[in-house]
Structures are given as C-alpha cells and as structure tokens.
mmCIF file of C-alpha atoms in Angstrom:
data_model
loop_
_atom_site.group_PDB
_atom_site.id
_atom_site.type_symbol
_atom_site.label_atom_id
_atom_site.label_comp_id
_atom_site.label_asym_id
_atom_site.label_seq_id
_atom_site.Cartn_x
_atom_site.Cartn_y
_atom_site.Cartn_z
ATOM 1 C CA MET A 647 -28.541 185.402 113.573
ATOM 2 C CA LYS A 648 -27.957 186.513 116.951
ATOM 3 C CA PRO A 649 -24.185 185.701 118.076
ATOM 4 C CA ILE A 650 -23.824 183.207 121.042
ATOM 5 C CA PHE A 651 -23.327 184.126 124.180
ATOM 6 C CA GLU A 652 -24.215 187.946 122.955
ATOM 7 C CA SER A 653 -24.522 188.998 126.464
ATOM 8 C CA TYR A 654 -21.049 188.550 126.834
ATOM 9 C CA ARG A 655 -19.831 190.831 124.411
ATOM 10 C CA GLU A 656 -18.990 193.589 126.862
ATOM 11 C CA ILE A 657 -16.813 191.256 128.750
ATOM 12 C CA ILE A 658 -14.938 189.184 126.281
ATOM 13 C CA PRO A 659 -12.137 190.971 124.490
ATOM 14 C CA ASP A 660 -12.198 190.644 120.811
ATOM 15 C CA PHE A 661 -15.668 189.246 120.475
ATOM 16 C CA ASP A 662 -15.720 188.471 116.898
ATOM 17 C CA LEU A 663 -12.716 186.298 116.838
ATOM 18 C CA PHE A 664 -14.187 184.689 120.117
ATOM 19 C CA GLN A 665 -17.260 183.797 118.012
ATOM 20 C CA GLU A 666 -15.280 182.636 115.161
ATOM 21 C CA SER A 667 -13.327 180.321 117.504
ATOM 22 C CA LEU A 668 -16.877 178.515 118.399
ATOM 23 C CA GLN A 669 -17.057 177.172 114.883
ATOM 24 C CA LYS A 670 -13.816 175.446 115.029
ATOM 25 C CA PRO A 671 -13.994 171.680 116.550
ATOM 26 C CA PHE A 672 -11.861 170.934 119.533
ATOM 27 C CA GLN A 673 -8.417 169.894 118.992
ATOM 28 C CA THR A 674 -6.865 167.044 120.583
ATOM 29 C CA HIS A 675 -4.836 167.954 123.712
ATOM 30 C CA LEU A 676 -2.545 165.065 125.561
ATOM 31 C CA ARG A 677 -1.104 164.856 128.779
ATOM 32 C CA ILE A 678 2.260 162.815 129.028
ATOM 33 C CA ASN A 679 1.637 160.942 131.954
ATOM 34 C CA ARG A 680 4.921 161.379 133.669
ATOM 35 C CA LEU A 681 3.977 158.654 136.618
ATOM 36 C CA ARG A 682 4.836 156.366 133.687
ATOM 37 C CA VAL A 683 6.840 157.938 131.051
ATOM 38 C CA GLU A 684 9.376 160.517 130.388
ATOM 39 C CA PRO A 685 8.066 162.988 127.732
ATOM 40 C CA GLN A 686 10.817 163.447 125.462
ATOM 41 C CA PRO A 687 11.004 159.476 124.631
ATOM 42 C CA LEU A 688 7.424 159.141 124.218
ATOM 43 C CA VAL A 689 7.255 162.074 121.707
ATOM 44 C CA GLN A 690 10.123 160.625 119.528
ATOM 45 C CA LEU A 691 8.156 157.252 119.497
ATOM 46 C CA LEU A 692 4.787 158.497 118.526
ATOM 47 C CA LYS A 693 6.604 160.665 115.916
ATOM 48 C CA THR A 694 8.102 157.496 114.273
ATOM 49 C CA ARG A 695 4.359 156.241 114.255
ATOM 50 C CA GLY A 696 2.925 159.196 112.475
ATOM 51 C CA VAL A 697 1.525 161.205 115.473
ATOM 52 C CA ARG A 698 3.077 164.493 115.934
ATOM 53 C CA LEU A 699 3.103 166.263 119.168
ATOM 54 C CA LYS A 700 3.331 170.328 119.495
ATOM 55 C CA LYS A 701 4.062 171.603 122.838
ATOM 56 C CA SER A 702 0.795 173.634 124.066
ATOM 57 C CA ILE A 703 2.771 175.716 126.097
ATOM 58 C CA GLU A 704 6.387 176.551 126.519
ATOM 59 C CA SER A 705 6.916 176.067 130.084
ATOM 60 C CA ASP A 706 5.621 172.518 130.157
ATOM 61 C CA ASP A 707 7.110 169.642 128.309
ATOM 62 C CA SER A 708 4.122 167.330 129.539
ATOM 63 C CA LEU A 709 1.250 169.383 127.677
ATOM 64 C CA TYR A 710 0.844 168.619 123.943
ATOM 65 C CA LEU A 711 -1.253 169.257 120.858
ATOM 66 C CA ALA A 712 -1.952 166.225 118.711
ATOM 67 C CA PRO A 713 -2.979 167.906 115.342
ATOM 68 C CA GLY A 714 -5.291 165.732 113.500
ATOM 69 C CA LEU A 715 -5.157 162.970 115.979
ATOM 70 C CA GLU A 716 -9.026 161.628 116.101
ATOM 71 C CA SER A 717 -9.043 158.997 118.495
ATOM 72 C CA PRO A 718 -6.381 158.552 120.896
ATOM 73 C CA GLY A 719 -8.145 156.252 123.058
ATOM 74 C CA ASN A 720 -7.212 153.795 119.929
ATOM 75 C CA LEU A 721 -3.590 153.903 120.652
ATOM 76 C CA PRO A 722 -1.670 151.293 122.702
ATOM 77 C CA GLU A 723 0.211 154.363 124.993
ATOM 78 C CA TYR A 724 -3.424 155.227 126.141
ATOM 79 C CA PHE A 725 -4.069 151.494 127.272
ATOM 80 C CA SER A 726 -0.763 151.677 129.129
ATOM 81 C CA GLY A 727 -1.418 155.073 130.720
ATOM 82 C CA TYR A 728 1.520 156.670 128.860
ATOM 83 C CA ILE A 729 -0.974 159.659 127.836
ATOM 84 C CA HIS A 730 -4.336 160.921 128.720
ATOM 85 C CA PRO A 731 -6.482 163.169 126.297
ATOM 86 C CA GLN A 732 -7.598 166.064 128.642
ATOM 87 C CA ALA A 733 -8.222 170.047 127.260
ATOM 88 C CA LEU A 734 -5.482 172.204 127.887
ATOM 89 C CA THR A 735 -7.246 174.459 130.249
ATOM 90 C CA SER A 736 -8.414 171.388 132.417
ATOM 91 C CA CYS A 737 -4.807 170.482 132.656
ATOM 92 C CA LEU A 738 -4.213 174.122 133.693
ATOM 93 C CA ALA A 739 -5.837 173.780 136.940
ATOM 94 C CA SER A 740 -3.803 171.251 138.526
ATOM 95 C CA VAL A 741 -0.825 173.779 137.012
ATOM 96 C CA ALA A 742 -2.293 176.489 138.683
ATOM 97 C CA LEU A 743 -3.036 174.909 142.212
ATOM 98 C CA ALA A 744 0.625 173.868 142.059
ATOM 99 C CA PRO A 745 0.310 171.169 145.047
ATOM 100 C CA GLU A 746 3.616 170.145 146.424
ATOM 101 C CA GLU A 747 4.987 166.672 147.337
ATOM 102 C CA GLY A 748 3.840 165.022 150.381
ATOM 103 C CA SER A 749 0.639 167.157 150.739
ATOM 104 C CA TYR A 750 -2.872 166.388 151.997
ATOM 105 C CA ILE A 751 -5.155 167.155 148.957
ATOM 106 C CA LEU A 752 -8.829 167.493 148.435
ATOM 107 C CA ASP A 753 -10.303 167.205 145.047
ATOM 108 C CA MET A 754 -13.966 168.077 145.970
ATOM 109 C CA CYS A 755 -15.476 166.836 142.773
ATOM 110 C CA ALA A 756 -13.288 164.530 140.853
ATOM 111 C CA ALA A 757 -14.762 162.694 138.085
ATOM 112 C CA PRO A 758 -13.521 161.985 135.408
ATOM 113 C CA GLY A 759 -10.168 162.043 137.443
ATOM 114 C CA GLY A 760 -8.065 163.820 134.679
ATOM 115 C CA LYS A 761 -7.229 166.638 137.424
ATOM 116 C CA THR A 762 -6.808 163.969 140.408
ATOM 117 C CA ALA A 763 -4.392 162.051 138.162
ATOM 118 C CA HIS A 764 -2.659 165.306 137.131
ATOM 119 C CA MET A 765 -2.235 166.317 140.898
ATOM 120 C CA ALA A 766 -0.720 162.991 141.368
ATOM 121 C CA GLN A 767 1.765 163.310 138.716
ATOM 122 C CA LEU A 768 2.596 166.754 139.914
ATOM 123 C CA THR A 769 3.314 165.064 143.504
ATOM 124 C CA GLY A 770 4.901 162.155 142.514
ATOM 125 C CA ASN A 771 2.492 160.099 143.705
ATOM 126 C CA THR A 772 3.594 161.323 147.473
ATOM 127 C CA GLY A 773 1.158 162.361 150.075
ATOM 128 C CA VAL A 774 -2.701 161.536 149.669
ATOM 129 C CA ILE A 775 -5.447 162.891 147.596
ATOM 130 C CA VAL A 776 -8.850 162.590 148.755
ATOM 131 C CA ALA A 777 -10.683 162.241 145.499
ATOM 132 C CA ASN A 778 -14.419 162.829 146.258
ATOM 133 C CA GLU A 779 -17.279 162.442 143.858
ATOM 134 C CA LEU A 780 -20.776 162.158 144.850
ATOM 135 C CA TYR A 781 -22.364 160.211 142.154
ATOM 136 C CA PRO A 782 -21.657 156.263 142.635
ATOM 137 C CA ARG A 783 -21.813 155.634 138.864
ATOM 138 C CA ARG A 784 -19.117 158.259 138.091
ATOM 139 C CA HIS A 785 -16.997 156.243 140.574
ATOM 140 C CA VAL A 786 -16.248 153.469 137.892
ATOM 141 C CA GLY A 787 -14.986 156.043 135.261
ATOM 142 C CA LEU A 788 -12.784 157.690 138.157
ATOM 143 C CA GLY A 789 -11.341 154.554 139.316
ATOM 144 C CA HIS A 790 -10.304 153.474 135.770
ATOM 145 C CA THR A 791 -8.770 156.813 134.896
ATOM 146 C CA LEU A 792 -6.889 156.666 138.147
ATOM 147 C CA SER A 793 -5.556 152.841 137.863
ATOM 148 C CA ARG A 794 -4.815 153.480 134.248
ATOM 149 C CA LEU A 795 -2.542 156.254 134.878
ATOM 150 C CA GLY A 796 -0.669 154.642 137.733
ATOM 151 C CA VAL A 797 -1.966 156.464 140.570
ATOM 152 C CA LEU A 798 -1.324 155.333 143.998
ATOM 153 C CA ASN A 799 -1.867 157.800 146.289
ATOM 154 C CA THR A 800 -5.428 158.401 146.183
ATOM 155 C CA VAL A 801 -8.580 157.468 148.192
ATOM 156 C CA VAL A 802 -12.260 157.884 146.865
ATOM 157 C CA SER A 803 -14.939 159.075 148.526
ATOM 158 C CA GLY A 804 -18.601 159.893 147.895
ATOM 159 C CA TYR A 805 -19.873 163.063 149.899
ATOM 160 C CA GLN A 806 -21.505 165.741 148.815
ATOM 161 C CA ALA A 807 -19.307 168.364 147.898
ATOM 162 C CA GLN A 808 -20.703 171.215 150.111
ATOM 163 C CA GLN A 809 -21.127 168.930 153.141
ATOM 164 C CA PHE A 810 -17.644 167.107 152.999
ATOM 165 C CA PRO A 811 -16.979 166.188 156.649
ATOM 166 C CA MET A 812 -15.026 168.960 158.833
ATOM 167 C CA LYS A 813 -12.475 166.566 160.301
ATOM 168 C CA HIS A 814 -8.595 167.494 158.938
ATOM 169 C CA PRO A 815 -7.707 170.341 157.098
ATOM 170 C CA PHE A 816 -6.360 170.265 153.958
ATOM 171 C CA ASP A 817 -2.925 171.567 152.155
ATOM 172 C CA PHE A 818 -4.296 171.877 148.693
ATOM 173 C CA VAL A 819 -8.030 171.784 147.832
ATOM 174 C CA LEU A 820 -9.639 171.702 144.389
ATOM 175 C CA ALA A 821 -13.053 172.717 143.917
ATOM 176 C CA ASP A 822 -13.495 172.308 140.341
ATOM 177 C CA VAL A 823 -17.448 172.684 140.427
ATOM 178 C CA PRO A 824 -20.437 171.724 138.725
ATOM 179 C CA CYS A 825 -20.865 174.562 135.918
ATOM 180 C CA SER A 826 -23.208 175.313 133.090
ATOM 181 C CA GLY A 827 -20.328 174.155 130.630
ATOM 182 C CA GLU A 828 -20.585 177.281 128.498
ATOM 183 C CA GLY A 829 -16.785 176.759 127.626
ATOM 184 C CA MET A 830 -17.291 173.507 126.236
ATOM 185 C CA PHE A 831 -19.691 174.579 123.276
ATOM 186 C CA ARG A 832 -18.390 174.530 119.973
ATOM 187 C CA LYS A 833 -20.768 175.398 117.118
ATOM 188 C CA THR A 834 -20.178 172.252 114.913
ATOM 189 C CA GLY A 835 -22.043 169.555 113.466
ATOM 190 C CA GLU A 836 -25.722 169.754 115.011
ATOM 191 C CA ALA A 837 -25.099 171.722 117.907
ATOM 192 C CA VAL A 838 -25.733 175.322 116.410
ATOM 193 C CA PHE A 839 -27.527 176.612 118.900
ATOM 194 C CA TYR A 840 -26.533 176.875 122.917
ATOM 195 C CA ARG A 841 -29.030 175.748 124.808
ATOM 196 C CA GLU A 842 -29.244 176.666 128.423
ATOM 197 C CA ARG A 843 -30.094 174.034 131.038
ATOM 198 C CA LYS A 844 -32.949 174.757 133.217
ATOM 199 C CA SER A 845 -30.833 173.950 136.423
ATOM 200 C CA LYS A 846 -28.262 176.955 135.315
ATOM 201 C CA GLY A 847 -29.840 179.187 137.520
ATOM 202 C CA MET A 848 -29.618 177.056 140.581
ATOM 203 C CA LEU A 849 -25.866 176.366 140.027
ATOM 204 C CA PRO A 850 -24.533 179.534 141.678
ATOM 205 C CA ASP A 851 -26.117 178.643 145.206
ATOM 206 C CA LEU A 852 -24.475 175.291 144.988
ATOM 207 C CA GLN A 853 -21.467 176.579 143.802
ATOM 208 C CA LYS A 854 -21.209 179.035 146.983
ATOM 209 C CA LYS A 855 -22.025 176.498 149.353
ATOM 210 C CA ILE A 856 -19.018 174.511 147.972
ATOM 211 C CA ILE A 857 -16.414 177.124 147.716
ATOM 212 C CA LEU A 858 -16.994 178.046 151.397
ATOM 213 C CA ARG A 859 -16.627 174.438 152.339
ATOM 214 C CA GLY A 860 -13.618 174.264 150.454
ATOM 215 C CA PHE A 861 -12.205 177.512 151.946
ATOM 216 C CA ASP A 862 -13.103 175.866 155.549
ATOM 217 C CA LEU A 863 -11.505 172.605 154.888
ATOM 218 C CA LEU A 864 -8.038 174.510 154.112
ATOM 219 C CA LYS A 865 -5.064 174.816 156.520
ATOM 220 C CA VAL A 866 -4.227 178.174 157.585
ATOM 221 C CA ASP A 867 -1.409 178.399 154.933
ATOM 222 C CA GLY A 868 -3.270 176.439 152.751
ATOM 223 C CA VAL A 869 -4.217 177.082 148.853
ATOM 224 C CA MET A 870 -7.426 176.401 146.929
ATOM 225 C CA LEU A 871 -8.266 176.528 143.565
ATOM 226 C CA TYR A 872 -11.873 177.304 142.578
ATOM 227 C CA SER A 873 -12.479 176.521 138.391
ATOM 228 C CA THR A 874 -15.172 176.462 136.303
ATOM 229 C CA CYS A 875 -15.659 175.597 132.511
ATOM 230 C CA THR A 876 -18.317 178.752 132.009
ATOM 231 C CA PHE A 877 -18.071 182.120 130.911
ATOM 232 C CA ASN A 878 -20.891 182.970 133.110
ATOM 233 C CA PRO A 879 -19.920 185.539 135.738
ATOM 234 C CA GLU A 880 -22.663 184.546 138.253
ATOM 235 C CA GLU A 881 -20.767 181.226 138.368
ATOM 236 C CA ASN A 882 -17.127 182.876 138.791
ATOM 237 C CA GLU A 883 -16.389 185.977 139.682
ATOM 238 C CA SER A 884 -19.759 186.209 141.803
ATOM 239 C CA VAL A 885 -19.030 183.287 143.555
ATOM 240 C CA VAL A 886 -15.900 184.020 144.377
ATOM 241 C CA ASN A 887 -16.766 187.149 145.850
ATOM 242 C CA HIS A 888 -19.414 185.652 147.735
ATOM 243 C CA LEU A 889 -16.543 184.144 149.699
ATOM 244 C CA LEU A 890 -14.321 187.108 149.982
ATOM 245 C CA GLU A 891 -17.549 188.862 151.658
ATOM 246 C CA ASN A 892 -17.969 186.033 154.009
ATOM 247 C CA ARG A 893 -14.589 184.633 155.231
ATOM 248 C CA ASP A 894 -11.267 185.900 155.588
ATOM 249 C CA ALA A 895 -10.272 184.960 152.156
ATOM 250 C CA ARG A 896 -7.716 186.661 149.780
ATOM 251 C CA LEU A 897 -7.081 185.557 146.001
ATOM 252 C CA LEU A 898 -3.506 184.874 145.365
ATOM 253 C CA PRO A 899 -1.611 185.351 142.213
ATOM 254 C CA LEU A 900 -2.068 182.735 139.351
ATOM 255 C CA ASP A 901 0.419 181.865 136.559
ATOM 256 C CA THR A 902 0.020 178.876 134.311
ATOM 257 C CA GLY A 903 2.462 179.898 131.650
ATOM 258 C CA ALA A 904 -0.539 180.382 129.329
ATOM 259 C CA HIS A 905 -2.254 183.663 128.310
ATOM 260 C CA HIS A 906 -5.355 184.512 130.384
ATOM 261 C CA GLU A 907 -7.468 187.432 130.913
ATOM 262 C CA PRO A 908 -7.898 188.940 134.305
ATOM 263 C CA GLY A 909 -11.312 188.589 135.672
ATOM 264 C CA ILE A 910 -13.889 191.281 135.869
ATOM 265 C CA CYS A 911 -15.171 193.416 138.599
ATOM 266 C CA GLU A 912 -18.551 194.462 137.467
ATOM 267 C CA TRP A 913 -21.336 192.603 135.728
ATOM 268 C CA ARG A 914 -24.663 193.851 135.118
ATOM 269 C CA GLN A 915 -25.733 195.487 138.570
ATOM 270 C CA GLU A 916 -23.313 193.550 140.735
ATOM 271 C CA LYS A 917 -19.691 195.162 141.618
ATOM 272 C CA TYR A 918 -17.185 192.458 143.018
ATOM 273 C CA ASP A 919 -14.036 193.071 145.085
ATOM 274 C CA GLY A 920 -11.084 194.648 143.288
ATOM 275 C CA GLN A 921 -9.103 191.419 143.922
ATOM 276 C CA LEU A 922 -11.105 189.284 141.361
ATOM 277 C CA LYS A 923 -8.598 190.974 138.791
ATOM 278 C CA ARG A 924 -6.355 188.272 140.118
ATOM 279 C CA SER A 925 -8.708 185.480 139.079
ATOM 280 C CA ALA A 926 -8.057 184.332 135.619
ATOM 281 C CA ARG A 927 -10.304 183.674 132.302
ATOM 282 C CA PHE A 928 -9.168 181.676 129.708
ATOM 283 C CA TYR A 929 -10.848 181.991 126.272
ATOM 284 C CA PRO A 930 -10.988 179.612 123.235
ATOM 285 C CA HIS A 931 -9.870 182.442 120.931
ATOM 286 C CA ARG A 932 -6.977 182.826 122.896
ATOM 287 C CA LEU A 933 -5.946 179.206 123.703
ATOM 288 C CA ASP A 934 -8.003 176.835 121.381
ATOM 289 C CA SER A 935 -9.317 174.899 124.041
ATOM 290 C CA VAL A 936 -12.269 174.867 126.329
ATOM 291 C CA GLY A 937 -13.399 178.288 127.752
ATOM 292 C CA PHE A 938 -12.317 178.323 131.550
ATOM 293 C CA PHE A 939 -12.053 180.212 134.716
ATOM 294 C CA MET A 940 -9.866 179.853 138.001
ATOM 295 C CA ALA A 941 -9.358 181.844 140.867
ATOM 296 C CA ARG A 942 -6.267 180.714 143.577
ATOM 297 C CA ILE A 943 -7.137 181.336 146.918
ATOM 298 C CA GLY A 944 -5.615 181.665 150.462
ATOM 299 C CA ARG A 945 -6.241 182.884 153.875
ATOM 300 C CA ARG A 946 -5.931 186.555 154.647
ATOM 301 C CA SER A 947 -3.020 186.871 157.246
ATOM 302 C CA MET B 589 1.045 155.632 150.324
ATOM 303 C CA LYS B 590 0.963 153.499 153.629
ATOM 304 C CA HIS B 591 3.790 155.224 154.943
ATOM 305 C CA ALA B 592 1.923 158.801 154.071
ATOM 306 C CA PRO B 593 0.906 160.498 157.498
ATOM 307 C CA GLN B 594 -2.010 161.702 156.043
ATOM 308 C CA ILE B 595 -3.478 158.384 155.315
ATOM 309 C CA ALA B 596 -4.382 157.986 158.992
ATOM 310 C CA LEU B 597 -6.292 161.505 158.463
ATOM 311 C CA ALA B 598 -8.231 160.008 155.177
ATOM 312 C CA ALA B 599 -8.735 156.592 157.215
ATOM 313 C CA GLN B 600 -11.409 158.542 159.340
ATOM 314 C CA LEU B 601 -13.555 159.398 155.982
ATOM 315 C CA LYS B 602 -15.713 156.851 154.610
ATOM 316 C CA VAL B 603 -13.932 155.700 151.428
ATOM 317 C CA SER B 604 -14.783 153.516 148.375
ATOM 318 C CA LYS B 605 -11.469 152.905 146.892
ATOM 319 C CA VAL B 606 -7.724 153.144 148.200
ATOM 320 C CA GLY B 607 -4.999 152.830 145.731
ATOM 321 C CA ILE B 608 -5.122 150.333 142.989
ATOM 322 C CA LYS B 609 -6.131 146.673 143.017
ATOM 323 C CA ALA B 610 -2.778 144.571 142.960
ATOM 324 C CA PHE B 611 -4.056 140.982 142.976
ATOM 325 C CA GLN B 612 -6.773 138.636 142.961
ATOM 326 C CA LYS B 613 -7.099 134.986 143.801
ATOM 327 C CA VAL B 614 -7.794 132.827 140.850
ATOM 328 C CA GLY B 615 -8.185 129.082 141.708
ATOM 329 C CA ALA B 616 -4.662 128.189 143.484
ATOM 330 C CA PHE B 617 -3.042 131.126 142.103
ATOM 331 C CA VAL B 618 -2.581 134.604 142.906
ATOM 332 C CA LYS B 619 -3.120 136.847 139.774
ATOM 333 C CA PRO B 620 -1.633 140.353 139.708
ATOM 334 C CA THR B 621 -3.531 142.939 137.682
ATOM 335 C CA THR B 622 -2.883 144.653 134.576
ATOM 336 C CA ARG B 623 -2.472 147.977 136.237
ATOM 337 C CA MET B 624 -0.174 146.415 139.121
ATOM 338 C CA ILE B 625 2.132 145.211 136.269
ATOM 339 C CA GLN B 626 2.095 148.036 134.053
ATOM 340 C CA THR B 627 2.887 150.198 137.330
ATOM 341 C CA PHE B 628 5.600 147.781 138.893
ATOM 342 C CA GLY B 629 6.306 145.708 136.122
ATOM 343 C CA HIS B 630 9.608 147.417 135.057
ATOM 344 C CA THR B 631 11.103 146.562 138.433
ATOM 345 C CA ALA B 632 10.702 142.900 137.845
ATOM 346 C CA THR B 633 13.644 140.696 137.343
ATOM 347 C CA ARG B 634 12.065 137.209 136.558
ATOM 348 C CA ALA B 635 8.826 135.962 135.062
ATOM 349 C CA ARG B 636 8.984 138.409 132.166
ATOM 350 C CA VAL B 637 8.211 137.486 128.670
ATOM 351 C CA GLU B 638 9.197 139.966 125.924
ATOM 352 C CA VAL B 639 7.232 139.304 122.643
ATOM 353 C CA ASP B 640 7.295 141.301 119.135
ATOM 354 C CA GLU B 641 4.369 142.744 117.445
ATOM 355 C CA LYS B 642 3.511 139.522 115.614
ATOM 356 C CA GLN B 643 3.476 137.363 118.762
ATOM 357 C CA LEU B 644 1.557 140.098 120.483
ATOM 358 C CA GLN B 645 -0.984 139.795 117.477
ATOM 359 C CA SER B 646 -1.239 136.195 118.080
ATOM 360 C CA LEU B 647 -2.108 136.561 121.622
ATOM 361 C CA LEU B 648 -4.398 138.935 121.284
ATOM 362 C CA ALA B 649 -5.992 136.658 118.885
ATOM 363 C CA ASP B 650 -6.442 134.526 121.571
ATOM 364 C CA GLU B 651 -3.656 131.775 120.184
ATOM 365 C CA ALA B 652 -1.008 130.776 122.472
ATOM 366 C CA LEU B 653 2.920 131.116 121.908
ATOM 367 C CA SER B 654 4.968 127.854 122.261
ATOM 368 C CA MET B 655 8.220 128.818 124.480
ATOM 369 C CA ASP B 656 10.431 127.114 126.588
ATOM 370 C CA LEU B 657 11.036 128.911 129.531
ATOM 371 C CA SER B 658 12.661 127.728 132.637
ATOM 372 C CA LEU B 659 9.816 129.084 134.697
ATOM 373 C CA GLU B 660 7.418 127.158 136.833
ATOM 374 C CA LYS B 661 3.595 127.068 136.007
ATOM 375 C CA GLY B 662 1.896 130.600 136.815
ATOM 376 C CA TYR B 663 1.582 134.070 135.689
ATOM 377 C CA VAL B 664 4.231 136.037 133.910
ATOM 378 C CA ILE B 665 4.729 139.915 132.935
ATOM 379 C CA LEU B 666 4.116 140.368 129.287
ATOM 380 C CA SER B 667 6.150 143.161 127.598
ATOM 381 C CA LEU B 668 6.450 144.388 123.823
ATOM 382 C CA GLY B 669 9.985 144.544 123.519
ATOM 383 C CA GLU B 670 12.070 145.412 126.423
ATOM 384 C CA ASP B 671 10.136 148.341 127.795
ATOM 385 C CA PHE B 672 6.700 148.557 126.836
ATOM 386 C CA ILE B 673 4.837 146.276 129.433
ATOM 387 C CA LEU B 674 1.738 145.135 128.492
ATOM 388 C CA GLY B 675 0.089 143.079 131.272
ATOM 389 C CA ALA B 676 -0.208 139.603 132.452
ATOM 390 C CA GLY B 677 0.232 136.179 130.800
ATOM 391 C CA PHE B 678 0.010 132.931 131.871
ATOM 392 C CA TYR B 679 2.802 130.301 131.471
ATOM 393 C CA GLY B 680 2.046 126.683 131.573
ATOM 394 C CA GLN B 681 2.976 123.209 129.381
ATOM 395 C CA GLY B 682 5.284 125.167 127.197
ATOM 396 C CA LYS B 683 2.659 127.876 126.073
ATOM 397 C CA VAL B 684 2.221 131.528 126.966
ATOM 398 C CA ARG B 685 -1.454 132.651 126.929
ATOM 399 C CA SER B 686 -2.618 136.045 126.921
ATOM 400 C CA GLN B 687 -4.309 137.247 130.287
ATOM 401 C CA LEU B 688 -4.659 141.211 128.731
ATOM 402 C CA PRO B 689 -8.025 142.753 129.103
ATOM 403 C CA ARG B 690 -9.667 142.338 125.470
ATOM 404 C CA LYS B 691 -11.924 145.363 125.678
ATOM 405 C CA GLU B 692 -8.882 147.813 126.237
ATOM 406 C CA LEU B 693 -6.105 146.189 124.184
ATOM 407 C CA ARG B 694 -7.207 145.506 120.768
ATOM 408 C CA ARG B 695 -5.477 144.065 117.557
ATOM 409 C CA ALA B 696 -6.190 147.160 115.801
ATOM 410 C CA MET B 697 -4.231 149.264 118.379
ATOM 411 C CA PHE B 698 -1.062 147.523 116.889
ATOM 412 C CA GLN B 699 -1.839 147.658 113.333
ATOM 413 C CA LEU B 700 -0.038 151.049 112.776
ATOM 414 C CA SER B 701 -1.643 151.501 108.893
ATOM 415 C CA THR B 702 -4.966 151.636 110.458
ATOM 416 C CA ALA B 703 -6.362 155.450 110.212
ATOM 417 C CA LEU B 704 -5.743 156.330 113.879
ATOM 418 C CA ILE B 705 -4.532 159.473 112.456
ATOM 419 C CA VAL B 706 -6.867 161.552 110.286
ATOM 420 C CA PRO B 707 -5.729 163.769 107.506
ATOM 421 C CA ASN B 708 -4.999 167.287 108.736
ATOM 422 C CA CYS B 709 -8.486 168.627 109.543
ATOM 423 C CA SER B 710 -8.438 172.310 110.159
ATOM 424 C CA ALA B 711 -5.560 171.793 112.795
ATOM 425 C CA GLY B 712 -3.980 175.100 111.786
#
C-alpha cells in the first residue's frame, strides 16, 4: 500500500518513523491554566486521584502529557477551568508568539479558543485580546472556553480574517489560519486513508490574503505568528514566502523549547527565500503531537 | 479590562462579547454566574459555604442541605473543602440548594472509582 503523504518523503526526515507515528493514537496533552491554579499543587492533587502527569517539555511547567487519560472533560478540574486539553504543538504557537503583558493582541481565527486563552494566561489577563472568528456558530464554543478558563481580557468579533478592519495596529497578531489539517491525521480506527478535501487547493489563496492582512495590522515593532497544522509547503513556506515578496517583512528566530525542524527553501518547482529556514516544522515522530508549522514574523528595520 | 488603554481601540470594532458575564437578574435577586464565582469567589469573605464530597453528591442529586447559617436568603458561594470553588448555591429557610450547571458538573465526576482513567494504552 502506498504510504500516506508519500509526496513529502523528500522533506520529512526519517520518513519511515514518521509513517510509524501515524499508526499511534493521539496522546492526551493538558495545559494547566495558571489563571486559575498553580501547576505544582494541581499535579500533586491529580496524582492522589490516579492521574499521573508528565511534563511535555522541560522549559514549561504548565504543559503536560497525561498518559492513559481518556476523557479529561470528565474531571471536575476541567469544569473548574484548572485544565484545558490541548495539543502540545497548539500550545507552542502561543509560546512562540510570546505576547507581553499589557499588549493589544489579535487572534485572527480564534475558535475554539485554546490559543486565545493561553495568550490570556501568558499576559496575566492584562491588555486586550481581540478574538476574531468569522462563523457565529463557533462563537458559542469560543465563549464557553474563554469563560471556563477565566479569561477576562478578551473581546470577540466576527470579521472575515482577510478583511479585518484596518483601524488600530496590534502589538501581537496570531494568524492560525484555516488549513488542510494534515497534521491532525492518524491512521487509527476507520481512518486508514487520508482524504484530501476538495477545498484544499483553494486554501493557499485565502491563507495568503490572511497573512498579508495580519502583517498590515501589525505595529512597527509588533510580532506576528503564522501557523497551520499541516505539512503542506503550499500552505506553509509558500504562504510566508508570498508575504516576504510583497511586504517589508522578515522572519524572526523562533524558540518554543521543543524540538522542531527548520522550514524548507524549495518545493517542487518553487524556490523560497532563505529566511524560511527560520520557520519551524513540528513532526509527530519527533514530538508525538499534531503536526504543525510556525513562522515568527516582524518588520524589516 | 476596563482600565486597559487598548479597550478604547477595541471599542471601535463590532464585537459580540466582552469579558465574561458576571450577573443576571433572577426575580428579586441578582444571581452571580458560575464563571464569575469561579474567577473571583476565592476573594469573598462572606456567604461562602463549604461542602464535603458527600454533601456535594446530594446537591448534584437535587437534594437540599439543611444548614443553619447566619445569612439572609440569597445566593451563596459553594466550595468543595476550602479551596475548590464550585459555583453558586441558594440559601433560604435553613436549606442550601445547588445552582450548579447540571450538564457540566455531573455526579460521576466526583466518583473517583469511575473509569476516568483507562489502563495504559500505548502511552509509552
């Protein structure tokens, strides 16, 4: 049988290990919500109840792997907003952006709200976060996540991300854009084959519009993070390259404390700006989480 | 948040929600929301009612707890033990009743023997 994502064999290191990792079910990762509780006492409390947590990365004491924990939503600590089940790599997006206290922040595609809430935690509920989400039906879940986790510094808006009003620039912008979601795929249960959605081909065009608008909404010394949960270079490096070609943008160093591979500078017939090596690719066989891509972007001085 | 200078900037956007909902009017009373209590309840110095797990199970089974509290009729803050703030209760006529959201807080959550934790599945 043809391996899944065979077309990426040349760009994904240790491709056989990558294939193997797709056979394993996702592990449960939890983020301990410091807006509600300090990590250490909660880790101890959960231990007495048989839930053993293991730090996901050494440098962050709020991100944990919960081996064998099947339904974290059934814990009272979930109801109380002490914990939030969130893929490790999804948490790393907020860590990579590293928003500062008292900042004006835009989350361009915010639902279901895990990253927004994480940014509220990192800023200690100070400043203001605009959590933008186009689809009204997703506002319910977004609002629920934010209120359960004790997020107070957020306003919710419903603009198309690529047409977000150019009113006041932001200190930090998170563009976690709609993508093909290849990084979410695991070959378990009935999902043996990865099926591409018909809309996949249209995504890069939308992503390019969003990244340009996100950059235009940035203050002179602001920082933006572009992220997806796909391996597809056409939705990753190619989109960031489009920004570099059309705006005075530059890629900033990116450090999450977790292992990542550098972005690629060539894909099929396309060659990308050398700066793309500063972007980050997170693979499931390296991190045992959802596959992710991130690029940290600032203005050229 | 209202003291944050950026709120004036965000006010120029069309927004559907700001912060969290803190209260709602219920008859003659102003009822604090579960999320408001969970966020600020630890700072309250009165109208706090501590329950143990057995009492909580009763509350979640829609039973009232008989308690003689020196409080007027109205909403109280329920906590499991001293620290685990749960949400709102209602005190009146010597009884405390649950105002906790039933869909979100289920009895099974506090039955520690239930199979929340499954045997190690390829956890590695």
